[in-house]
């Protein structure tokens, strides 16, 4: 693992499912489990210190390469929040 320790690989029943739909323009709209509803514009990402920063980093990289326009995403997960998975 990233701490240099032992890792115990195991299957777990939890999962995450992401549905994405391309849209016109540069707006990214994300809805996730628990009623979170967030929007940001490509090229105007801001560090928030929350989970959305992971998505903003990925979309910023793809948009800079010219491989992404606006999108709508729905994230459904059965992972417990804060579980570290």
mmCIF file of N, CA and C in Angstrom:
data_model
loop_
_atom_site.group_PDB
_atom_site.id
_atom_site.type_symbol
_atom_site.label_atom_id
_atom_site.label_comp_id
_atom_site.label_asym_id
_atom_site.label_seq_id
_atom_site.Cartn_x
_atom_site.Cartn_y
_atom_site.Cartn_z
ATOM 1 N N UNK A 1 0.835 -1.190 0.000
ATOM 2 C CA UNK A 1 0.000 0.000 0.000
ATOM 3 C C UNK A 1 0.872 1.245 0.000
ATOM 4 N N UNK A 2 0.288 2.434 -0.024
ATOM 5 C CA UNK A 2 1.052 3.670 -0.113
ATOM 6 C C UNK A 2 1.856 3.971 1.143
ATOM 7 N N UNK A 3 1.582 3.250 2.255
ATOM 8 C CA UNK A 3 2.362 3.419 3.484
ATOM 9 C C UNK A 3 3.485 2.390 3.591
ATOM 10 N N UNK A 4 3.621 1.518 2.593
ATOM 11 C CA UNK A 4 4.667 0.521 2.598
ATOM 12 C C UNK A 4 4.360 -0.682 3.475
ATOM 13 N N UNK A 5 3.118 -0.845 3.865
ATOM 14 C CA UNK A 5 2.740 -1.951 4.743
ATOM 15 C C UNK A 5 2.122 -3.100 3.974
ATOM 16 N N UNK A 6 1.648 -4.072 4.717
ATOM 17 C CA UNK A 6 0.989 -5.232 4.126
ATOM 18 C C UNK A 6 -0.410 -4.866 3.658
ATOM 19 N N UNK A 7 -0.854 -5.507 2.615
ATOM 20 C CA UNK A 7 -2.185 -5.266 2.067
ATOM 21 C C UNK A 7 -2.932 -6.594 2.028
ATOM 22 N N UNK A 8 -4.185 -6.573 2.446
ATOM 23 C CA UNK A 8 -5.015 -7.773 2.406
ATOM 24 C C UNK A 8 -6.105 -7.564 1.361
ATOM 25 N N UNK A 9 -5.895 -8.059 0.133
ATOM 26 C CA UNK A 9 -6.928 -7.890 -0.892
ATOM 27 C C UNK A 9 -8.141 -8.759 -0.575
ATOM 28 N N UNK A 10 -9.291 -8.187 -0.691
ATOM 29 C CA UNK A 10 -10.513 -8.923 -0.405
ATOM 30 C C UNK A 10 -11.674 -8.320 -1.187
ATOM 31 N N UNK A 11 -12.635 -9.138 -1.516
ATOM 32 C CA UNK A 11 -13.838 -8.644 -2.201
ATOM 33 C C UNK A 11 -14.810 -8.119 -1.151
ATOM 34 N N UNK A 12 -15.466 -7.023 -1.467
ATOM 35 C CA UNK A 12 -16.472 -6.457 -0.570
ATOM 36 C C UNK A 12 -17.768 -6.253 -1.346
ATOM 37 N N UNK A 13 -18.902 -6.246 -0.671
ATOM 38 C CA UNK A 13 -20.175 -6.136 -1.385
ATOM 39 C C UNK A 13 -20.532 -4.703 -1.801
ATOM 40 N N UNK A 14 -19.863 -3.696 -1.274
ATOM 41 C CA UNK A 14 -20.184 -2.310 -1.612
ATOM 42 C C UNK A 14 -19.724 -1.989 -3.039
ATOM 43 N N UNK A 15 -20.361 -0.979 -3.627
ATOM 44 C CA UNK A 15 -19.998 -0.600 -4.995
ATOM 45 C C UNK A 15 -20.277 0.876 -5.234
ATOM 46 N N UNK A 16 -19.720 1.369 -6.317
ATOM 47 C CA UNK A 16 -19.982 2.731 -6.781
ATOM 48 C C UNK A 16 -20.326 2.651 -8.257
ATOM 49 N N UNK A 17 -21.384 3.360 -8.646
ATOM 50 C CA UNK A 17 -21.838 3.370 -10.036
ATOM 51 C C UNK A 17 -21.900 4.818 -10.494
ATOM 52 N N UNK A 18 -21.357 5.102 -11.678
ATOM 53 C CA UNK A 18 -21.352 6.459 -12.209
ATOM 54 C C UNK A 18 -21.997 6.457 -13.587
ATOM 55 N N UNK A 19 -22.973 7.333 -13.782
ATOM 56 C CA UNK A 19 -23.606 7.538 -15.091
ATOM 57 C C UNK A 19 -23.231 8.936 -15.565
ATOM 58 N N UNK A 20 -22.792 9.034 -16.807
ATOM 59 C CA UNK A 20 -22.339 10.315 -17.347
ATOM 60 C C UNK A 20 -23.035 10.585 -18.673
ATOM 61 N N UNK A 21 -23.423 11.846 -18.844
ATOM 62 C CA UNK A 21 -24.048 12.274 -20.099
ATOM 63 C C UNK A 21 -23.375 13.555 -20.552
ATOM 64 N N UNK A 22 -22.902 13.575 -21.779
ATOM 65 C CA UNK A 22 -22.255 14.747 -22.358
ATOM 66 C C UNK A 22 -23.286 15.839 -22.596
ATOM 67 N N UNK A 23 -22.910 17.089 -22.349
ATOM 68 C CA UNK A 23 -23.787 18.229 -22.601
ATOM 69 C C UNK A 23 -23.023 19.297 -23.376
ATOM 70 N N UNK A 24 -23.744 20.238 -23.915
ATOM 71 C CA UNK A 24 -23.122 21.365 -24.609
ATOM 72 C C UNK A 24 -22.589 22.344 -23.563
ATOM 73 N N UNK A 25 -21.611 23.114 -23.917
ATOM 74 C CA UNK A 25 -21.064 24.109 -23.009
ATOM 75 C C UNK A 25 -19.972 23.548 -22.127
ATOM 76 N N UNK A 26 -19.659 24.261 -21.048
ATOM 77 C CA UNK A 26 -18.562 23.886 -20.164
ATOM 78 C C UNK A 26 -19.001 23.627 -18.731
ATOM 79 N N UNK A 27 -20.286 23.425 -18.503
ATOM 80 C CA UNK A 27 -20.778 23.214 -17.149
ATOM 81 C C UNK A 27 -20.720 21.740 -16.779
ATOM 82 N N UNK A 28 -20.195 21.459 -15.575
ATOM 83 C CA UNK A 28 -20.177 20.109 -15.026
ATOM 84 C C UNK A 28 -21.179 20.092 -13.880
ATOM 85 N N UNK A 29 -22.169 19.220 -13.973
ATOM 86 C CA UNK A 29 -23.214 19.105 -12.953
ATOM 87 C C UNK A 29 -23.171 17.689 -12.403
ATOM 88 N N UNK A 30 -22.951 17.560 -11.086
ATOM 89 C CA UNK A 30 -22.797 16.251 -10.459
ATOM 90 C C UNK A 30 -23.816 16.094 -9.336
ATOM 91 N N UNK A 31 -24.546 14.986 -9.370
ATOM 92 C CA UNK A 31 -25.471 14.619 -8.307
ATOM 93 C C UNK A 31 -24.956 13.316 -7.719
ATOM 94 N N UNK A 32 -24.949 13.223 -6.382
ATOM 95 C CA UNK A 32 -24.439 11.992 -5.776
ATOM 96 C C UNK A 32 -25.333 11.521 -4.638
ATOM 97 N N UNK A 33 -25.058 10.296 -4.193
ATOM 98 C CA UNK A 33 -25.767 9.691 -3.079
ATOM 99 C C UNK A 33 -25.796 10.668 -1.902
ATOM 100 N N UNK A 34 -26.905 10.739 -1.233
ATOM 101 C CA UNK A 34 -27.023 11.636 -0.087
ATOM 102 C C UNK A 34 -27.545 13.012 -0.458
ATOM 103 N N UNK A 35 -27.960 13.191 -1.711
ATOM 104 C CA UNK A 35 -28.561 14.456 -2.117
ATOM 105 C C UNK A 35 -27.589 15.565 -2.438
ATOM 106 N N UNK A 36 -26.326 15.243 -2.638
ATOM 107 C CA UNK A 36 -25.360 16.283 -3.003
ATOM 108 C C UNK A 36 -25.571 16.651 -4.468
ATOM 109 N N UNK A 37 -25.596 17.935 -4.721
ATOM 110 C CA UNK A 37 -25.835 18.456 -6.061
ATOM 111 C C UNK A 37 -24.851 19.602 -6.269
ATOM 112 N N UNK A 38 -23.834 19.389 -7.102
ATOM 113 C CA UNK A 38 -22.778 20.380 -7.277
ATOM 114 C C UNK A 38 -22.586 20.724 -8.747
ATOM 115 N N UNK A 39 -22.208 21.968 -9.011
ATOM 116 C CA UNK A 39 -21.918 22.436 -10.364
ATOM 117 C C UNK A 39 -20.644 23.261 -10.346
ATOM 118 N N UNK A 40 -19.899 23.158 -11.428
ATOM 119 C CA UNK A 40 -18.759 24.042 -11.632
ATOM 120 C C UNK A 40 -18.500 24.140 -13.126
ATOM 121 N N UNK A 41 -17.779 25.173 -13.512
ATOM 122 C CA UNK A 41 -17.476 25.389 -14.921
ATOM 123 C C UNK A 41 -16.059 24.913 -15.210
ATOM 124 N N UNK A 42 -15.899 24.182 -16.315
ATOM 125 C CA UNK A 42 -14.565 23.735 -16.713
ATOM 126 C C UNK A 42 -13.658 24.949 -16.893
ATOM 127 N N UNK A 43 -12.456 24.868 -16.366
ATOM 128 C CA UNK A 43 -11.522 25.987 -16.435
ATOM 129 C C UNK A 43 -11.631 26.925 -15.253
ATOM 130 N N UNK A 44 -12.658 26.742 -14.415
ATOM 131 C CA UNK A 44 -12.848 27.601 -13.237
ATOM 132 C C UNK A 44 -12.971 26.751 -11.971
ATOM 133 N N UNK A 45 -12.249 25.621 -11.948
ATOM 134 C CA UNK A 45 -12.280 24.742 -10.783
ATOM 135 C C UNK A 45 -11.659 25.455 -9.580
ATOM 136 N N UNK A 46 -12.182 25.150 -8.391
ATOM 137 C CA UNK A 46 -11.665 25.737 -7.151
ATOM 138 C C UNK A 46 -11.475 24.636 -6.122
ATOM 139 N N UNK A 47 -10.369 24.704 -5.406
ATOM 140 C CA UNK A 47 -10.117 23.734 -4.334
ATOM 141 C C UNK A 47 -11.144 23.941 -3.222
ATOM 142 N N UNK A 48 -11.826 22.862 -2.835
ATOM 143 C CA UNK A 48 -12.847 22.952 -1.784
ATOM 144 C C UNK A 48 -12.495 22.131 -0.552
ATOM 145 N N UNK A 49 -11.540 21.192 -0.704
ATOM 146 C CA UNK A 49 -11.205 20.316 0.415
ATOM 147 C C UNK A 49 -12.220 19.202 0.617
ATOM 148 N N UNK A 50 -13.076 18.988 -0.387
ATOM 149 C CA UNK A 50 -14.095 17.936 -0.308
ATOM 150 C C UNK A 50 -13.893 16.943 -1.452
ATOM 151 N N UNK A 51 -14.740 15.936 -1.502
ATOM 152 C CA UNK A 51 -14.627 14.872 -2.498
ATOM 153 C C UNK A 51 -14.707 15.380 -3.933
ATOM 154 N N UNK A 52 -15.376 16.505 -4.158
ATOM 155 C CA UNK A 52 -15.537 17.009 -5.526
ATOM 156 C C UNK A 52 -14.192 17.424 -6.136
ATOM 157 N N UNK A 53 -13.184 17.677 -5.303
ATOM 158 C CA UNK A 53 -11.866 18.039 -5.811
ATOM 159 C C UNK A 53 -11.270 16.931 -6.683
ATOM 160 N N UNK A 54 -11.562 15.670 -6.361
ATOM 161 C CA UNK A 54 -11.067 14.558 -7.171
ATOM 162 C C UNK A 54 -11.633 14.637 -8.583
ATOM 163 N N UNK A 55 -12.929 14.905 -8.682
ATOM 164 C CA UNK A 55 -13.571 15.019 -9.985
ATOM 165 C C UNK A 55 -13.077 16.259 -10.725
ATOM 166 N N UNK A 56 -12.930 17.367 -10.011
ATOM 167 C CA UNK A 56 -12.444 18.592 -10.650
ATOM 168 C C UNK A 56 -11.044 18.403 -11.233
ATOM 169 N N UNK A 57 -10.200 17.664 -10.538
ATOM 170 C CA UNK A 57 -8.855 17.410 -11.049
ATOM 171 C C UNK A 57 -8.883 16.607 -12.333
ATOM 172 N N UNK A 58 -9.718 15.577 -12.367
ATOM 173 C CA UNK A 58 -9.817 14.729 -13.561
ATOM 174 C C UNK A 58 -10.408 15.501 -14.736
ATOM 175 N N UNK A 59 -11.485 16.239 -14.510
ATOM 176 C CA UNK A 59 -12.110 16.965 -15.615
ATOM 177 C C UNK A 59 -11.219 18.106 -16.104
ATOM 178 N N UNK A 60 -10.492 18.745 -15.194
ATOM 179 C CA UNK A 60 -9.581 19.822 -15.600
ATOM 180 C C UNK A 60 -8.504 19.274 -16.531
ATOM 181 N N UNK A 61 -7.928 18.132 -16.170
ATOM 182 C CA UNK A 61 -6.887 17.499 -16.990
ATOM 183 C C UNK A 61 -7.429 17.160 -18.376
ATOM 184 N N UNK A 62 -8.599 16.526 -18.432
ATOM 185 C CA UNK A 62 -9.173 16.131 -19.723
ATOM 186 C C UNK A 62 -9.571 17.338 -20.564
ATOM 187 N N UNK A 63 -10.102 18.386 -19.921
ATOM 188 C CA UNK A 63 -10.494 19.585 -20.657
ATOM 189 C C UNK A 63 -9.269 20.287 -21.238
ATOM 190 N N UNK A 64 -8.167 20.323 -20.488
ATOM 191 C CA UNK A 64 -6.943 20.960 -20.981
ATOM 192 C C UNK A 64 -6.386 20.228 -22.193
ATOM 193 N N UNK A 65 -6.615 18.930 -22.283
ATOM 194 C CA UNK A 65 -6.166 18.139 -23.432
ATOM 195 C C UNK A 65 -7.159 18.236 -24.593
ATOM 196 N N UNK A 66 -8.268 18.978 -24.386
ATOM 197 C CA UNK A 66 -9.267 19.138 -25.431
ATOM 198 C C UNK A 66 -10.158 17.930 -25.608
ATOM 199 N N UNK A 67 -10.215 17.073 -24.598
ATOM 200 C CA UNK A 67 -10.972 15.834 -24.706
ATOM 201 C C UNK A 67 -12.265 15.840 -23.900
ATOM 202 N N UNK A 68 -12.708 17.002 -23.450
ATOM 203 C CA UNK A 68 -13.901 17.038 -22.612
ATOM 204 C C UNK A 68 -14.648 18.341 -22.776
ATOM 205 N N UNK A 69 -15.958 18.232 -22.796
ATOM 206 C CA UNK A 69 -16.830 19.403 -22.739
ATOM 207 C C UNK A 69 -17.712 19.208 -21.517
ATOM 208 N N UNK A 70 -18.771 19.976 -21.419
ATOM 209 C CA UNK A 70 -19.659 19.865 -20.270
ATOM 210 C C UNK A 70 -20.251 18.478 -20.112
ATOM 211 N N UNK A 71 -20.691 18.188 -18.879
ATOM 212 C CA UNK A 71 -21.292 16.890 -18.628
ATOM 213 C C UNK A 71 -22.198 16.932 -17.414
ATOM 214 N N UNK A 72 -23.085 15.960 -17.370
ATOM 215 C CA UNK A 72 -23.916 15.706 -16.196
ATOM 216 C C UNK A 72 -23.544 14.321 -15.702
ATOM 217 N N UNK A 73 -23.296 14.185 -14.404
ATOM 218 C CA UNK A 73 -22.925 12.890 -13.838
ATOM 219 C C UNK A 73 -23.782 12.601 -12.614
ATOM 220 N N UNK A 74 -24.139 11.345 -12.468
ATOM 221 C CA UNK A 74 -24.842 10.871 -11.286
ATOM 222 C C UNK A 74 -23.980 9.780 -10.668
ATOM 223 N N UNK A 75 -23.677 9.940 -9.386
ATOM 224 C CA UNK A 75 -22.840 8.975 -8.684
ATOM 225 C C UNK A 75 -23.676 8.317 -7.603
ATOM 226 N N UNK A 76 -23.777 6.994 -7.664
ATOM 227 C CA UNK A 76 -24.505 6.227 -6.658
ATOM 228 C C UNK A 76 -23.509 5.279 -5.990
ATOM 229 N N UNK A 77 -23.460 5.286 -4.677
ATOM 230 C CA UNK A 77 -22.497 4.440 -3.986
ATOM 231 C C UNK A 77 -23.091 3.860 -2.710
ATOM 232 N N UNK A 78 -22.687 2.636 -2.398
ATOM 233 C CA UNK A 78 -23.069 2.010 -1.137
ATOM 234 C C UNK A 78 -21.884 2.008 -0.168
ATOM 235 N N UNK A 79 -20.788 2.675 -0.535
ATOM 236 C CA UNK A 79 -19.622 2.768 0.349
ATOM 237 C C UNK A 79 -19.963 3.699 1.510
ATOM 238 N N UNK A 80 -19.643 3.295 2.730
ATOM 239 C CA UNK A 80 -19.872 4.181 3.876
ATOM 240 C C UNK A 80 -18.952 5.403 3.777
ATOM 241 N N UNK A 81 -19.496 6.579 4.010
ATOM 242 C CA UNK A 81 -18.694 7.793 3.979
ATOM 243 C C UNK A 81 -17.604 7.727 5.024
ATOM 244 N N UNK A 82 -16.400 8.153 4.651
ATOM 245 C CA UNK A 82 -15.291 8.152 5.581
ATOM 246 C C UNK A 82 -14.643 6.799 5.784
ATOM 247 N N UNK A 83 -15.017 5.800 4.976
ATOM 248 C CA UNK A 83 -14.471 4.460 5.153
ATOM 249 C C UNK A 83 -13.045 4.337 4.635
ATOM 250 N N UNK A 84 -12.609 5.289 3.815
ATOM 251 C CA UNK A 84 -11.259 5.244 3.280
ATOM 252 C C UNK A 84 -11.100 4.312 2.103
ATOM 253 N N UNK A 85 -12.202 3.895 1.521
ATOM 254 C CA UNK A 85 -12.121 3.000 0.364
ATOM 255 C C UNK A 85 -12.278 3.769 -0.918
#
